[in-house]
């Protein structure tokens, strides 16, 4: 899941980004309202964490312009202000939730996951491909009754593949959604992590869940369907 964090306190922004990445999110940072507005309108995100007190444009103004441009991405407002009027202003402008600093990171994660669930209620809560299942909320992967241990990056890659089951995905698409929109390293990092996944979800069970499509990328299928 891709998250845009618009926060001018760079230390706090980096801390939020590190925590979200450990939870399997792909994070893009912006430190001004102007940059945040540009990224939110030019790129696709699943959710936006938006501070109110920002240089350039305030969070209120960023939110107002986003909704004016029909950008429906869920927005969680993040601010040091605490009061009924501030919350009411944010909600009236189109915010989906509101969190006051200082906050519990556990609560932030829970609020973001709740926003994602409300945005896409049609998506199954547990993803499956044959006997392989992935529970995004509980961060669990199982093959049958066997629980598998994945790193955060492996989990994010598998979740992305499973959410697009049966669809051919290019390396560029995978990098953009599992790594970062501005990742500049070699594309073969995808091959490396696909290899890691195969050793954990396929090799022990004699399956071939992730197909290599030469010249294209990868596709996740139900084992045995071809």
PDB file of C-alpha atoms in Angstrom:
ATOM      1  CA  UNK A   1       0.000   0.000   0.000  1.00  0.00           C
ATOM      2  CA  UNK A   2       1.376   3.408  -0.979  1.00  0.00           C
ATOM      3  CA  UNK A   3       1.301   6.240   1.560  1.00  0.00           C
ATOM      4  CA  UNK A   4       2.115   9.922   1.061  1.00  0.00           C
ATOM      5  CA  UNK A   5       3.306  11.617   4.255  1.00  0.00           C
ATOM      6  CA  UNK A   6       3.263  15.436   4.110  1.00  0.00           C
ATOM      7  CA  UNK A   7       5.067  16.661   7.234  1.00  0.00           C
ATOM      8  CA  UNK A   8       7.482  19.591   7.558  1.00  0.00           C
ATOM      9  CA  UNK A   9       9.214  18.264  10.685  1.00  0.00           C
ATOM     10  CA  UNK A  10      11.756  16.172   8.805  1.00  0.00           C
ATOM     11  CA  UNK A  11      12.834  14.094  11.795  1.00  0.00           C
ATOM     12  CA  UNK A  12       9.237  13.158  12.564  1.00  0.00           C
ATOM     13  CA  UNK A  13       8.553  12.486   8.894  1.00  0.00           C
ATOM     14  CA  UNK A  14      11.515  10.087   8.678  1.00  0.00           C
ATOM     15  CA  UNK A  15      10.404   8.343  11.869  1.00  0.00           C
ATOM     16  CA  UNK A  16       6.883   7.872  10.502  1.00  0.00           C
ATOM     17  CA  UNK A  17       8.278   6.641   7.183  1.00  0.00           C
ATOM     18  CA  UNK A  18      10.566   4.082   8.832  1.00  0.00           C
ATOM     19  CA  UNK A  19       7.728   2.763  10.980  1.00  0.00           C
ATOM     20  CA  UNK A  20       5.332   2.482   8.040  1.00  0.00           C
ATOM     21  CA  UNK A  21       7.949   0.746   5.899  1.00  0.00           C
ATOM     22  CA  UNK A  22       8.459  -1.847   8.640  1.00  0.00           C
ATOM     23  CA  UNK A  23       4.714  -2.490   8.427  1.00  0.00           C
ATOM     24  CA  UNK A  24       5.005  -3.129   4.689  1.00  0.00           C
ATOM     25  CA  UNK A  25       3.873   0.268   3.364  1.00  0.00           C
ATOM     26  CA  UNK A  26       5.630   2.077   0.511  1.00  0.00           C
ATOM     27  CA  UNK A  27       6.167   5.666   1.668  1.00  0.00           C
ATOM     28  CA  UNK A  28       6.716   8.925  -0.216  1.00  0.00           C
ATOM     29  CA  UNK A  29       7.654  12.031   1.794  1.00  0.00           C
ATOM     30  CA  UNK A  30       6.921  15.704   1.158  1.00  0.00           C
ATOM     31  CA  UNK A  31       7.937  18.549   3.486  1.00  0.00           C
ATOM     32  CA  UNK A  32       5.886  21.438   2.098  1.00  0.00           C
ATOM     33  CA  UNK A  33       2.234  21.854   1.244  1.00  0.00           C
ATOM     34  CA  UNK A  34       3.157  22.752  -2.334  1.00  0.00           C
ATOM     35  CA  UNK A  35       5.146  19.549  -2.849  1.00  0.00           C
ATOM     36  CA  UNK A  36       2.491  17.485  -1.109  1.00  0.00           C
ATOM     37  CA  UNK A  37      -0.257  18.852  -3.354  1.00  0.00           C
ATOM     38  CA  UNK A  38       1.785  18.182  -6.475  1.00  0.00           C
ATOM     39  CA  UNK A  39       2.585  14.580  -5.476  1.00  0.00           C
ATOM     40  CA  UNK A  40      -0.991  13.849  -4.390  1.00  0.00           C
ATOM     41  CA  UNK A  41      -2.395  15.018  -7.727  1.00  0.00           C
ATOM     42  CA  UNK A  42       0.321  13.634 -10.027  1.00  0.00           C
ATOM     43  CA  UNK A  43       0.746  10.191  -8.438  1.00  0.00           C
ATOM     44  CA  UNK A  44      -1.500   7.468  -7.042  1.00  0.00           C
ATOM     45  CA  UNK A  45      -1.571   6.759  -3.308  1.00  0.00           C
ATOM     46  CA  UNK A  46      -3.786   4.568  -1.164  1.00  0.00           C
ATOM     47  CA  UNK A  47      -3.828   7.032   1.722  1.00  0.00           C
ATOM     48  CA  UNK A  48      -2.344  10.443   2.635  1.00  0.00           C
ATOM     49  CA  UNK A  49      -1.056  11.556   6.049  1.00  0.00           C
ATOM     50  CA  UNK A  50      -1.278  15.360   5.976  1.00  0.00           C
ATOM     51  CA  UNK A  51       0.013  17.799   8.588  1.00  0.00           C
ATOM     52  CA  UNK A  52      -1.946  21.028   9.027  1.00  0.00           C
ATOM     53  CA  UNK A  53       0.886  23.480   9.744  1.00  0.00           C
ATOM     54  CA  UNK A  54       2.969  23.371   6.560  1.00  0.00           C
ATOM     55  CA  UNK A  55       5.136  25.872   4.671  1.00  0.00           C
ATOM     56  CA  UNK A  56       3.926  26.925   1.243  1.00  0.00           C
ATOM     57  CA  UNK A  57       0.332  25.791   1.597  1.00  0.00           C
ATOM     58  CA  UNK A  58      -1.366  24.783   4.818  1.00  0.00           C
ATOM     59  CA  UNK A  59      -2.743  21.281   5.173  1.00  0.00           C
ATOM     60  CA  UNK A  60      -6.227  22.771   5.087  1.00  0.00           C
ATOM     61  CA  UNK A  61      -5.519  24.401   1.731  1.00  0.00           C
ATOM     62  CA  UNK A  62      -3.890  21.255   0.321  1.00  0.00           C
ATOM     63  CA  UNK A  63      -6.941  19.251   1.347  1.00  0.00           C
ATOM     64  CA  UNK A  64      -9.350  21.827  -0.068  1.00  0.00           C
ATOM     65  CA  UNK A  65      -7.585  21.816  -3.449  1.00  0.00           C
ATOM     66  CA  UNK A  66      -7.393  18.022  -3.552  1.00  0.00           C
ATOM     67  CA  UNK A  67     -11.122  17.650  -3.032  1.00  0.00           C
ATOM     68  CA  UNK A  68     -11.753  20.490  -5.493  1.00  0.00           C
ATOM     69  CA  UNK A  69      -9.820  18.481  -8.075  1.00  0.00           C
ATOM     70  CA  UNK A  70     -11.815  15.322  -7.265  1.00  0.00           C
ATOM     71  CA  UNK A  71      -8.846  13.527  -5.688  1.00  0.00           C
ATOM     72  CA  UNK A  72     -10.688  11.060  -3.450  1.00  0.00           C
ATOM     73  CA  UNK A  73      -7.655   9.507  -1.737  1.00  0.00           C
ATOM     74  CA  UNK A  74      -8.381   9.034   2.001  1.00  0.00           C
ATOM     75  CA  UNK A  75      -6.672  11.734   4.100  1.00  0.00           C
ATOM     76  CA  UNK A  76      -5.661  11.498   7.743  1.00  0.00           C
ATOM     77  CA  UNK A  77      -4.908  14.959   9.154  1.00  0.00           C
ATOM     78  CA  UNK A  78      -1.956  15.126  11.534  1.00  0.00           C
ATOM     79  CA  UNK A  79      -1.481  18.197  13.725  1.00  0.00           C
ATOM     80  CA  UNK A  80      -0.210  19.637  16.987  1.00  0.00           C
ATOM     81  CA  UNK A  81      -3.490  21.524  17.343  1.00  0.00           C
ATOM     82  CA  UNK A  82      -6.161  19.949  19.503  1.00  0.00           C
ATOM     83  CA  UNK A  83      -9.687  21.250  19.559  1.00  0.00           C
ATOM     84  CA  UNK A  84     -13.192  20.685  18.282  1.00  0.00           C
ATOM     85  CA  UNK A  85     -13.022  23.546  15.770  1.00  0.00           C
ATOM     86  CA  UNK A  86      -9.785  22.296  14.189  1.00  0.00           C
ATOM     87  CA  UNK A  87     -11.237  18.792  13.840  1.00  0.00           C
ATOM     88  CA  UNK A  88     -14.489  20.150  12.447  1.00  0.00           C
ATOM     89  CA  UNK A  89     -12.643  22.319   9.902  1.00  0.00           C
ATOM     90  CA  UNK A  90     -10.590  19.342   8.703  1.00  0.00           C
ATOM     91  CA  UNK A  91     -13.620  17.056   8.423  1.00  0.00           C
ATOM     92  CA  UNK A  92     -15.702  19.723   6.694  1.00  0.00           C
ATOM     93  CA  UNK A  93     -12.975  20.136   4.064  1.00  0.00           C
ATOM     94  CA  UNK A  94     -13.036  16.418   3.306  1.00  0.00           C
ATOM     95  CA  UNK A  95     -10.602  14.781   5.743  1.00  0.00           C
ATOM     96  CA  UNK A  96     -11.380  11.160   6.590  1.00  0.00           C
ATOM     97  CA  UNK A  97      -9.713  11.084  10.010  1.00  0.00           C
ATOM     98  CA  UNK A  98      -7.785  13.285  12.438  1.00  0.00           C
ATOM     99  CA  UNK A  99      -4.876  12.517  14.779  1.00  0.00           C
ATOM    100  CA  UNK A 100      -3.289  14.900  17.288  1.00  0.00           C
ATOM    101  CA  UNK A 101       0.447  15.014  18.098  1.00  0.00           C
ATOM    102  CA  UNK A 102       1.955  13.426  20.079  1.00  0.00           C
ATOM    103  CA  UNK A 103       0.344  10.195  18.979  1.00  0.00           C
ATOM    104  CA  UNK A 104       0.805   6.474  19.416  1.00  0.00           C
ATOM    105  CA  UNK A 105       2.311   4.841  16.334  1.00  0.00           C
ATOM    106  CA  UNK A 106       0.117   1.808  16.996  1.00  0.00           C
ATOM    107  CA  UNK A 107      -2.942   4.068  16.742  1.00  0.00           C
ATOM    108  CA  UNK A 108      -1.636   5.676  13.527  1.00  0.00           C
ATOM    109  CA  UNK A 109      -1.237   2.260  11.886  1.00  0.00           C
ATOM    110  CA  UNK A 110      -4.689   1.171  13.057  1.00  0.00           C
ATOM    111  CA  UNK A 111      -6.288   4.362  11.723  1.00  0.00           C
ATOM    112  CA  UNK A 112      -4.556   3.987   8.342  1.00  0.00           C
ATOM    113  CA  UNK A 113      -5.626   0.362   7.992  1.00  0.00           C
ATOM    114  CA  UNK A 114      -9.190   1.336   8.900  1.00  0.00           C
ATOM    115  CA  UNK A 115      -9.172   3.998   6.161  1.00  0.00           C
ATOM    116  CA  UNK A 116      -7.885   1.477   3.645  1.00  0.00           C
ATOM    117  CA  UNK A 117     -10.593  -1.017   4.580  1.00  0.00           C
ATOM    118  CA  UNK A 118     -13.316   1.599   4.225  1.00  0.00           C
ATOM    119  CA  UNK A 119     -11.965   2.701   0.853  1.00  0.00           C
ATOM    120  CA  UNK A 120     -12.023  -0.788  -0.635  1.00  0.00           C
ATOM    121  CA  UNK A 121     -14.650  -2.884   1.155  1.00  0.00           C
ATOM    122  CA  UNK A 122     -14.963  -5.061  -1.933  1.00  0.00           C
ATOM    123  CA  UNK A 123     -11.456  -6.440  -1.436  1.00  0.00           C
ATOM    124  CA  UNK A 124     -11.284  -9.727   0.489  1.00  0.00           C
ATOM    125  CA  UNK A 125      -9.888  -9.439   3.999  1.00  0.00           C
ATOM    126  CA  UNK A 126      -7.767 -12.556   3.361  1.00  0.00           C
ATOM    127  CA  UNK A 127      -6.058 -13.071   0.006  1.00  0.00           C
ATOM    128  CA  UNK A 128      -5.703 -16.591  -1.343  1.00  0.00           C
ATOM    129  CA  UNK A 129      -4.046 -18.513  -4.165  1.00  0.00           C
ATOM    130  CA  UNK A 130      -4.657 -22.206  -3.788  1.00  0.00           C
ATOM    131  CA  UNK A 131      -3.543 -23.245  -0.307  1.00  0.00           C
ATOM    132  CA  UNK A 132      -1.519 -20.038   0.078  1.00  0.00           C
ATOM    133  CA  UNK A 133      -3.262 -17.330   2.148  1.00  0.00           C
ATOM    134  CA  UNK A 134      -2.233 -13.848   3.231  1.00  0.00           C
ATOM    135  CA  UNK A 135      -3.949 -11.823   5.948  1.00  0.00           C
ATOM    136  CA  UNK A 136      -2.919  -8.143   5.529  1.00  0.00           C
ATOM    137  CA  UNK A 137      -4.454  -7.004   8.818  1.00  0.00           C
ATOM    138  CA  UNK A 138      -2.741  -9.649  10.965  1.00  0.00           C
ATOM    139  CA  UNK A 139       0.430  -9.772   8.821  1.00  0.00           C
ATOM    140  CA  UNK A 140       0.145 -13.550   8.493  1.00  0.00           C
ATOM    141  CA  UNK A 141       1.034 -15.830   5.586  1.00  0.00           C
ATOM    142  CA  UNK A 142       0.151 -19.512   5.584  1.00  0.00           C
ATOM    143  CA  UNK A 143       0.424 -22.449   3.243  1.00  0.00           C
ATOM    144  CA  UNK A 144      -2.351 -24.701   4.431  1.00  0.00           C
ATOM    145  CA  UNK A 145      -1.833 -24.907   8.182  1.00  0.00           C
ATOM    146  CA  UNK A 146       1.863 -23.981   7.970  1.00  0.00           C
ATOM    147  CA  UNK A 147       2.669 -20.414   8.994  1.00  0.00           C
ATOM    148  CA  UNK A 148       5.422 -18.817   6.897  1.00  0.00           C
ATOM    149  CA  UNK A 149       7.879 -16.168   8.057  1.00  0.00           C
ATOM    150  CA  UNK A 150       8.492 -13.329   5.590  1.00  0.00           C
ATOM    151  CA  UNK A 151      10.478 -10.120   5.858  1.00  0.00           C
ATOM    152  CA  UNK A 152       8.477  -6.864   5.500  1.00  0.00           C
ATOM    153  CA  UNK A 153       9.650  -6.459   1.883  1.00  0.00           C
ATOM    154  CA  UNK A 154       8.827 -10.070   1.014  1.00  0.00           C
ATOM    155  CA  UNK A 155       5.387  -9.637   2.590  1.00  0.00           C
ATOM    156  CA  UNK A 156       4.748  -6.424   0.645  1.00  0.00           C
ATOM    157  CA  UNK A 157       5.821  -8.070  -2.616  1.00  0.00           C
ATOM    158  CA  UNK A 158       3.629 -11.118  -2.036  1.00  0.00           C
ATOM    159  CA  UNK A 159       0.653  -8.938  -1.067  1.00  0.00           C
ATOM    160  CA  UNK A 160       1.027  -6.870  -4.248  1.00  0.00           C
ATOM    161  CA  UNK A 161       1.244  -9.992  -6.408  1.00  0.00           C
ATOM    162  CA  UNK A 162      -1.747 -11.592  -4.679  1.00  0.00           C
ATOM    163  CA  UNK A 163      -3.887  -8.454  -5.004  1.00  0.00           C
ATOM    164  CA  UNK A 164      -3.194  -8.631  -8.749  1.00  0.00           C
ATOM    165  CA  UNK A 165      -3.491 -12.407  -9.084  1.00  0.00           C
ATOM    166  CA  UNK A 166      -3.507 -13.565 -12.687  1.00  0.00           C
ATOM    167  CA  UNK A 167      -2.273 -10.209 -13.987  1.00  0.00           C
ATOM    168  CA  UNK A 168       1.109  -9.793 -15.679  1.00  0.00           C
ATOM    169  CA  UNK A 169       3.131  -7.225 -13.723  1.00  0.00           C
ATOM    170  CA  UNK A 170       6.276  -5.563 -15.018  1.00  0.00           C
ATOM    171  CA  UNK A 171       9.339  -5.044 -12.871  1.00  0.00           C
ATOM    172  CA  UNK A 172       8.751  -1.291 -13.111  1.00  0.00           C
ATOM    173  CA  UNK A 173       5.214  -1.675 -11.717  1.00  0.00           C
ATOM    174  CA  UNK A 174       6.479  -3.854  -8.887  1.00  0.00           C
ATOM    175  CA  UNK A 175       9.280  -1.430  -8.011  1.00  0.00           C
ATOM    176  CA  UNK A 176       6.871   1.506  -8.051  1.00  0.00           C
ATOM    177  CA  UNK A 177       4.388  -0.143  -5.697  1.00  0.00           C
ATOM    178  CA  UNK A 178       6.588  -2.278  -3.451  1.00  0.00           C
ATOM    179  CA  UNK A 179       9.768  -0.220  -3.319  1.00  0.00           C
ATOM    180  CA  UNK A 180       9.336   3.454  -4.172  1.00  0.00           C
ATOM    181  CA  UNK A 181       8.184   5.622  -7.048  1.00  0.00           C
ATOM    182  CA  UNK A 182      11.657   7.176  -7.168  1.00  0.00           C
ATOM    183  CA  UNK A 183      13.706   4.012  -6.660  1.00  0.00           C
ATOM    184  CA  UNK A 184      16.867   4.327  -8.765  1.00  0.00           C
ATOM    185  CA  UNK A 185      18.612   1.022  -8.039  1.00  0.00           C
ATOM    186  CA  UNK A 186      18.852  -1.962 -10.384  1.00  0.00           C
ATOM    187  CA  UNK A 187      15.635  -3.659 -11.517  1.00  0.00           C
ATOM    188  CA  UNK A 188      17.087  -7.086 -10.771  1.00  0.00           C
ATOM    189  CA  UNK A 189      16.324  -6.502  -7.088  1.00  0.00           C
ATOM    190  CA  UNK A 190      12.830  -7.725  -8.060  1.00  0.00           C
ATOM    191  CA  UNK A 191      14.313 -11.000  -9.346  1.00  0.00           C
ATOM    192  CA  UNK A 192      16.224 -11.396  -6.100  1.00  0.00           C
ATOM    193  CA  UNK A 193      13.117 -10.974  -3.933  1.00  0.00           C
ATOM    194  CA  UNK A 194      10.982 -13.172  -6.176  1.00  0.00           C
ATOM    195  CA  UNK A 195      13.661 -15.798  -5.633  1.00  0.00           C
ATOM    196  CA  UNK A 196      13.441 -15.316  -1.872  1.00  0.00           C
ATOM    197  CA  UNK A 197       9.657 -15.719  -2.011  1.00  0.00           C
ATOM    198  CA  UNK A 198       9.799 -18.859  -4.133  1.00  0.00           C
ATOM    199  CA  UNK A 199      12.110 -20.496  -1.601  1.00  0.00           C
ATOM    200  CA  UNK A 200       9.526 -19.854   1.123  1.00  0.00           C
ATOM    201  CA  UNK A 201       6.115 -20.225  -0.532  1.00  0.00           C
ATOM    202  CA  UNK A 202       6.807 -22.680  -3.382  1.00  0.00           C
ATOM    203  CA  UNK A 203       9.933 -24.811  -2.967  1.00  0.00           C
ATOM    204  CA  UNK A 204       8.938 -26.469   0.354  1.00  0.00           C
ATOM    205  CA  UNK A 205       5.543 -27.463  -1.076  1.00  0.00           C
ATOM    206  CA  UNK A 206       6.463 -28.403  -4.654  1.00  0.00           C
ATOM    207  CA  UNK A 207       4.437 -25.547  -6.138  1.00  0.00           C
ATOM    208  CA  UNK A 208       4.950 -22.861  -8.778  1.00  0.00           C
ATOM    209  CA  UNK A 209       2.873 -19.887  -7.635  1.00  0.00           C
ATOM    210  CA  UNK A 210       4.913 -17.081  -9.226  1.00  0.00           C
ATOM    211  CA  UNK A 211       5.370 -17.339 -12.984  1.00  0.00           C
ATOM    212  CA  UNK A 212       8.216 -15.631 -14.813  1.00  0.00           C
ATOM    213  CA  UNK A 213       6.997 -13.995 -18.022  1.00  0.00           C
ATOM    214  CA  UNK A 214      10.094 -13.470 -20.132  1.00  0.00           C
ATOM    215  CA  UNK A 215      10.395  -9.942 -21.419  1.00  0.00           C
ATOM    216  CA  UNK A 216       7.442  -8.844 -19.290  1.00  0.00           C
ATOM    217  CA  UNK A 217       7.764  -9.574 -15.579  1.00  0.00           C
ATOM    218  CA  UNK A 218       5.857 -11.835 -13.201  1.00  0.00           C
ATOM    219  CA  UNK A 219       2.379 -13.205 -12.565  1.00  0.00           C
ATOM    220  CA  UNK A 220       0.963 -14.930  -9.519  1.00  0.00           C
ATOM    221  CA  UNK A 221      -1.404 -17.835 -10.231  1.00  0.00           C
ATOM    222  CA  UNK A 222      -3.268 -20.519  -8.314  1.00  0.00           C
ATOM    223  CA  UNK A 223      -0.836 -23.438  -8.224  1.00  0.00           C
ATOM    224  CA  UNK A 224      -1.794 -26.102 -10.735  1.00  0.00           C
ATOM    225  CA  UNK A 225      -3.906 -23.818 -12.942  1.00  0.00           C
ATOM    226  CA  UNK A 226      -1.038 -22.892 -15.290  1.00  0.00           C
TER     227      UNK A 226
END
